[in-house]
Coordinates of C-alpha atoms and ligand atoms in Angstrom, one line a residue:
X1 CA 15.2 14.7 4.0
X2 CA 11.7 13.6 5.0
X3 CA 11.0 17.0 6.6
X4 CA 10.6 18.3 3.0
X5 CA 7.2 16.6 3.1
X6 CA 5.8 19.0 5.8
X7 CA 2.3 20.1 5.1
X8 CA 1.8 17.7 2.2
X9 CA -1.6 16.1 2.1
X10 CA -1.2 12.4 1.8
X11 CA -3.9 9.8 1.3
X12 CA -2.8 6.3 2.5
X13 CA -5.1 3.3 1.7
X14 CA -4.7 0.3 4.0
X15 CA -3.5 2.6 6.9
X16 CA -5.2 0.5 9.7
X17 CA -2.2 -1.9 10.2
X18 CA 1.2 -3.0 9.1
X19 CA 3.1 -1.0 6.5
X20 CA 0.4 1.6 5.9
X21 CA 0.2 2.2 9.7
X22 CA 3.9 2.7 10.1
X23 CA 4.2 4.9 7.0
X24 CA 1.5 7.1 8.6
X25 CA 3.7 7.5 11.7
X26 CA 6.7 8.4 9.6
X27 CA 4.8 11.0 7.6
X28 CA 3.0 12.4 10.7
X29 CA 6.5 12.8 12.2
X30 CA 7.4 14.8 9.1
X31 CA 4.4 17.1 9.5
X32 CA 2.2 15.7 6.7
X33 CA -1.6 16.0 6.8
X34 CA -3.0 12.6 6.4
X35 CA -6.1 10.8 5.2
X36 CA -6.0 7.3 6.8
X37 CA -8.3 4.9 5.0
X38 CA -9.2 1.2 5.4
X39 CA -12.3 -0.8 6.4
X40 CA -11.5 -1.1 10.2
X41 CA -12.4 2.4 11.5
X42 CA -11.5 1.6 15.2
X43 CA -8.0 0.7 14.2
X44 CA -7.7 3.9 12.0
X45 CA -8.8 5.9 15.1
X46 CA -5.9 4.3 17.1
X47 CA -3.4 5.1 14.3
X48 CA -4.7 8.7 14.2
X49 CA -4.2 9.1 18.0
X50 CA -0.7 7.7 17.7
X51 CA 0.1 10.0 14.8
X52 CA -1.0 13.0 16.9
X53 CA 1.3 11.8 19.7
X54 CA 4.2 11.5 17.3
X55 CA 4.0 15.2 16.3
X56 CA 2.6 17.7 18.8
X57 CA 2.3 20.4 16.1
X58 CA -0.4 18.4 14.2
X59 CA -4.0 19.2 15.1
X60 CA -6.7 16.6 15.2
X61 CA -8.3 18.2 12.1
X62 CA -5.0 17.5 10.2
X63 CA -5.7 13.8 10.2
X64 CA -8.8 12.4 8.7
X65 CA -10.1 8.9 9.3
X66 CA -11.9 7.7 6.1
X67 CA -13.5 4.3 6.4
X68 CA -13.4 3.0 2.9
X69 CA -13.5 -0.4 1.2
X70 CA -11.2 0.4 -1.7
X71 CA -12.9 -2.4 -3.7
X72 CA -16.1 -0.4 -3.7
X73 CA -15.0 1.7 -6.6
X74 CA -18.3 3.7 -6.6
X75 CA -17.2 5.2 -3.3
X76 CA -13.9 6.6 -4.7
X77 CA -15.3 9.8 -6.1
X78 CA -17.3 10.9 -3.1
X79 CA -14.3 10.1 -0.9
X80 CA -11.9 12.0 -3.1
X81 CA -14.3 15.0 -3.2
X82 CA -14.6 15.0 0.6
X83 CA -10.8 15.2 0.9
X84 CA -10.5 18.1 -1.5
X85 CA -13.3 20.0 0.3
X86 CA -11.7 19.4 3.6
X87 CA -8.0 19.9 2.9
X88 CA -8.2 22.0 -0.3
X89 CA -5.7 19.7 -2.1
X90 CA -4.2 16.3 -2.4
X91 CA -0.4 16.0 -2.9
X92 CA 0.3 12.3 -2.6
X93 CA -1.8 9.1 -3.0
X94 CA -0.3 5.9 -1.5
X95 CA -1.9 2.8 -2.9
X96 CA -1.1 0.4 -0.1
X97 CA -4.1 -1.8 0.6
X98 CA -3.6 -5.3 -0.4
X99 CA -3.7 -9.0 0.6
X100 CA -2.2 -12.3 -0.3
X101 CA -3.0 -16.0 -0.1
X102 CA -0.7 -18.9 -0.6
X103 CA -1.8 -22.0 -2.5
X104 CA -0.5 -24.4 -5.1
X105 CA -0.8 -22.8 -8.5
X106 CA -3.0 -25.5 -10.0
X107 CA -5.4 -25.4 -7.0
X108 CA -6.3 -21.7 -7.2
X109 CA -9.9 -21.0 -8.2
X110 CA -10.6 -18.3 -10.7
X111 CA -12.9 -16.6 -8.1
X112 CA -9.8 -16.1 -5.9
X113 CA -7.8 -14.7 -8.8
X114 CA -10.6 -12.2 -9.5
X115 CA -11.0 -11.2 -5.9
X116 CA -7.3 -10.6 -5.4
X117 CA -6.9 -8.7 -8.7
X118 CA -9.9 -6.6 -7.8
X119 CA -8.3 -5.5 -4.5
X120 CA -4.6 -5.5 -5.4
X121 CA -4.9 -4.1 -9.0
X122 CA -8.2 -2.8 -10.3
X123 CA -9.2 -0.9 -7.2
X124 CA -5.8 0.8 -7.0
X125 CA -5.9 1.6 -10.8
X126 CA -9.5 2.9 -10.6
X127 CA -8.7 5.2 -7.6
X128 CA -5.5 6.4 -9.3
X129 CA -7.2 7.2 -12.6
X130 CA -9.6 9.4 -10.7
X131 CA -6.7 11.1 -8.9
X132 CA -4.5 11.2 -12.0
X133 CA -7.0 13.5 -13.7
X134 CA -6.8 15.9 -10.7
X135 CA -2.9 15.7 -10.6
X136 CA -2.7 16.4 -14.3
X137 CA -5.0 19.3 -14.0
X138 CA -2.9 20.7 -11.1
X139 CA 0.4 19.9 -12.9
X140 CA 1.6 18.3 -9.7
X141 CA 1.1 15.2 -7.6
X142 CA 2.8 11.9 -6.6
X143 CA 1.7 8.3 -6.8
X144 CA 3.2 5.8 -4.4
X145 CA 2.5 2.1 -4.9
X146 CA 3.1 -0.6 -2.3
X147 CA 4.0 -3.4 -4.7
X148 CA 6.2 -6.3 -3.7
X149 CA 9.4 -8.1 -4.6
X150 CA 6.8 -10.8 -5.7
X151 CA 5.9 -8.3 -8.5
X152 CA 9.5 -8.5 -9.8
X153 CA 10.4 -12.2 -9.2
X154 CA 8.1 -15.2 -8.7
X155 CA 7.5 -16.5 -5.2
X156 CA 6.4 -20.1 -4.9
X157 CA 2.8 -20.7 -3.8
X158 CA 1.9 -17.1 -4.4
X159 CA 0.9 -17.3 -8.0
X160 CA -2.1 -15.0 -7.8
X161 CA -0.4 -12.5 -5.5
X162 CA 2.7 -12.4 -7.6
X163 CA 0.6 -12.0 -10.8
X164 CA -1.3 -9.2 -9.2
X165 CA 1.8 -7.3 -8.2
X166 CA 3.5 -7.8 -11.6
X167 CA 0.3 -6.3 -13.1
X168 CA 0.3 -3.4 -10.7
X169 CA 3.9 -2.6 -11.6
X170 CA 3.0 -2.8 -15.3
X171 CA 0.2 -0.3 -14.9
X172 CA 2.2 2.2 -13.0
X173 CA 5.5 1.9 -15.0
X174 CA 3.4 2.6 -18.0
X175 CA 1.8 5.7 -16.4
X176 CA 5.2 6.9 -15.4
X177 CA 6.5 6.4 -19.0
X178 CA 3.5 8.1 -20.6
X179 CA 3.4 11.1 -18.3
X180 CA 7.2 11.6 -18.0
X181 CA 6.8 15.4 -18.8
X182 CA 4.0 16.0 -16.4
X183 CA 5.9 16.2 -13.2
X184 CA 3.9 13.5 -11.5
X185 CA 6.4 11.1 -10.0
X186 CA 5.6 7.4 -9.3
X187 CA 7.3 5.7 -6.5
X188 CA 7.0 1.9 -6.7
X189 CA 8.0 0.3 -3.4
X190 CA 8.8 -3.4 -3.5
X191 CA 9.1 -4.9 0.0
X192 CA 10.4 -8.3 0.7
X193 CA 9.2 -10.0 3.9
X194 CA 7.9 -7.4 6.4
X195 CA 6.6 -8.3 9.9
X196 CA 2.9 -7.6 9.6
X197 CA -0.4 -9.6 10.0
X198 CA -0.4 -10.0 6.2
X199 CA 2.0 -13.0 6.1
X200 CA 0.3 -15.0 8.9
X201 CA -3.0 -14.7 7.0
X202 CA -1.5 -15.5 3.7
X203 CA 0.2 -18.6 4.9
X204 CA -3.0 -20.5 5.6
X205 CA -5.3 -21.3 2.8
X206 CA -9.1 -21.6 2.9
X207 CA -9.0 -25.3 3.9
X208 CA -6.5 -24.5 6.7
X209 CA -3.6 -26.1 5.0
X210 CA -0.3 -24.3 5.7
X211 CA 2.2 -23.5 3.0
X212 CA 5.6 -22.8 4.6
X213 CA 6.0 -21.6 8.1
X214 CA 5.4 -18.2 9.6
X215 CA 7.6 -18.7 12.6
X216 CA 9.9 -16.7 14.8
X217 CA 12.7 -18.7 13.3
X218 CA 12.3 -17.1 9.9
X219 CA 11.2 -13.8 11.3
X220 CA 14.9 -12.9 11.6
X221 CA 14.8 -12.5 7.8
X222 CA 12.0 -10.0 8.0
X223 CA 12.1 -6.3 8.2
X224 CA 10.0 -4.6 10.8
X225 CA 6.9 -2.7 9.7
X226 CA 8.4 0.4 11.5
X227 CA 11.6 0.2 9.5
X228 CA 9.6 -0.3 6.3
X229 CA 7.4 2.7 7.0
X230 CA 10.5 4.9 7.7
X231 CA 12.3 3.8 4.5
X232 CA 9.1 4.4 2.5
X233 CA 8.9 7.9 3.9
X234 CA 12.5 8.5 2.8
X235 CA 11.8 7.1 -0.7
X236 CA 8.7 9.3 -1.0
X237 CA 10.6 12.5 0.1
X238 CA 13.3 11.8 -2.5
X239 CA 10.7 10.8 -5.2
X240 CA 12.6 7.6 -5.9
X241 CA 11.1 5.7 -8.8
X242 CA 11.6 2.3 -7.4
X243 CA 12.8 1.0 -4.0
X244 CA 13.3 -2.5 -2.7
X245 CA 13.1 -3.1 1.0
X246 CA 14.4 -6.5 2.1
X247 CA 17.0 -8.4 4.0
X248 CA 18.8 -11.0 2.1
X249 CA 16.8 -14.3 2.4
X250 CA 17.6 -17.9 1.7
X251 CA 14.6 -19.8 0.2
X252 CA 14.5 -23.5 1.1
X253 CA 12.5 -26.0 -0.9
Ligands
NDP1 P1 -1.6 -5.7 6.7 O1 -2.6 -6.9 6.6 O2 -1.1 -5.3 8.0 O3 -2.3 -4.5 5.9 C1 -3.2 -4.6 4.9 C2 -4.0 -3.3 4.8 O4 -4.8 -3.3 3.7 C3 -4.8 -3.1 6.1 O5 -4.8 -1.8 6.5 C4 -6.2 -3.4 5.6 O6 -7.2 -2.7 6.3 C5 -6.1 -2.9 4.1 N1 -7.1 -3.5 3.3 C6 -7.3 -4.8 2.9 N2 -8.4 -5.0 2.2 C7 -8.9 -3.8 2.0 C8 -10.1 -3.3 1.3 N3 -10.9 -4.1 0.7 N4 -10.3 -1.9 1.4 C9 -9.5 -1.1 2.1 N5 -8.4 -1.5 2.7 C10 -8.1 -2.8 2.7 O7 -0.4 -6.1 5.7 P2 0.8 -5.3 5.1 O8 1.0 -4.0 5.8 O9 1.9 -6.2 5.1 O10 0.3 -5.0 3.6 C11 0.3 -3.7 3.1 C12 0.7 -3.8 1.6 O11 2.1 -4.3 1.6 C13 0.0 -4.8 0.7 O12 -0.3 -4.2 -0.5 C14 0.9 -6.0 0.6 O13 0.7 -6.6 -0.6 C15 2.2 -5.2 0.6 N6 3.4 -6.1 0.9 C16 3.5 -6.7 2.1 C17 4.6 -7.5 2.4 C18 4.8 -8.2 3.7 O14 5.7 -9.1 3.8 N7 4.1 -7.9 4.7 C19 5.6 -7.7 1.4 C20 5.4 -7.0 0.1 C21 4.3 -6.2 -0.1 P3 -8.6 -3.2 6.7 O15 -8.6 -4.7 6.9 O16 -8.9 -2.4 7.9 O17 -9.5 -2.8 5.5

């Protein structure tokens, strides 16, 4: 079914590693034209080269590397304009960039809350509002959000992260409800534990204290980033409104 996405122009934020990277491979395989954005340009170039290898019918000009700190909301409009002038259209925006940090609820500083909400929520909302105006004008478009199961159920020691993903879901369910007649689907993807760098970083707080273990032992409960990217591609092609990607896990306290 993912072949139906051929020639779609898709902008993926956070495409330099993990889930965004593997979604890029799945979409390149389906013949999408891609805008790969994140801060680490060298990694994006590597992802681009791999995408071109996955699909020999794609040309180098079909994949754009866009170095962008999504938190810098002033850079959204020039970035969006450059995409339209290069590709002539944008079909799908994947809001995927994000990070987490684990800490005890009472220890979290407000500055950490603000920083994480700025990345995980406000930057995605700002970018999507800009793109929403374009989608509404075109009468077509598709938002994809990499949210989290932590945006549906609480996860211990992830208060800020969980709060940010609940908020993200609220924003986009509300967009979907408001624009139900405008043919702009919203796909909210809620992964559980996926094998990426994200968890290793998240499990150590600023003072080096570890919350839980990021070990091979519990990695059997994680889904590979490749599988997550492939499943996301299928969810996008089918315009599912919500998808959960997880293995059953047992939480121990
Ligand atoms: P990674 O750390 O591998 O990917 C995070 C991506 O976000 C990177 O490409 C990073 O690129 C990008 N990013 C971070 N900050 C910024 C920024 N300021 N501007 C632009 N890009 C940024 O982790 P994942 O692939 O796991 O995470 C991707 C998404 O998946 C996140 O939204 C995360 O919340 C979500 N998720 C992950 C789960 C997991 O278990 N791994 C579970 C549920 C949800 P760069 O550093 O180059 O800017």
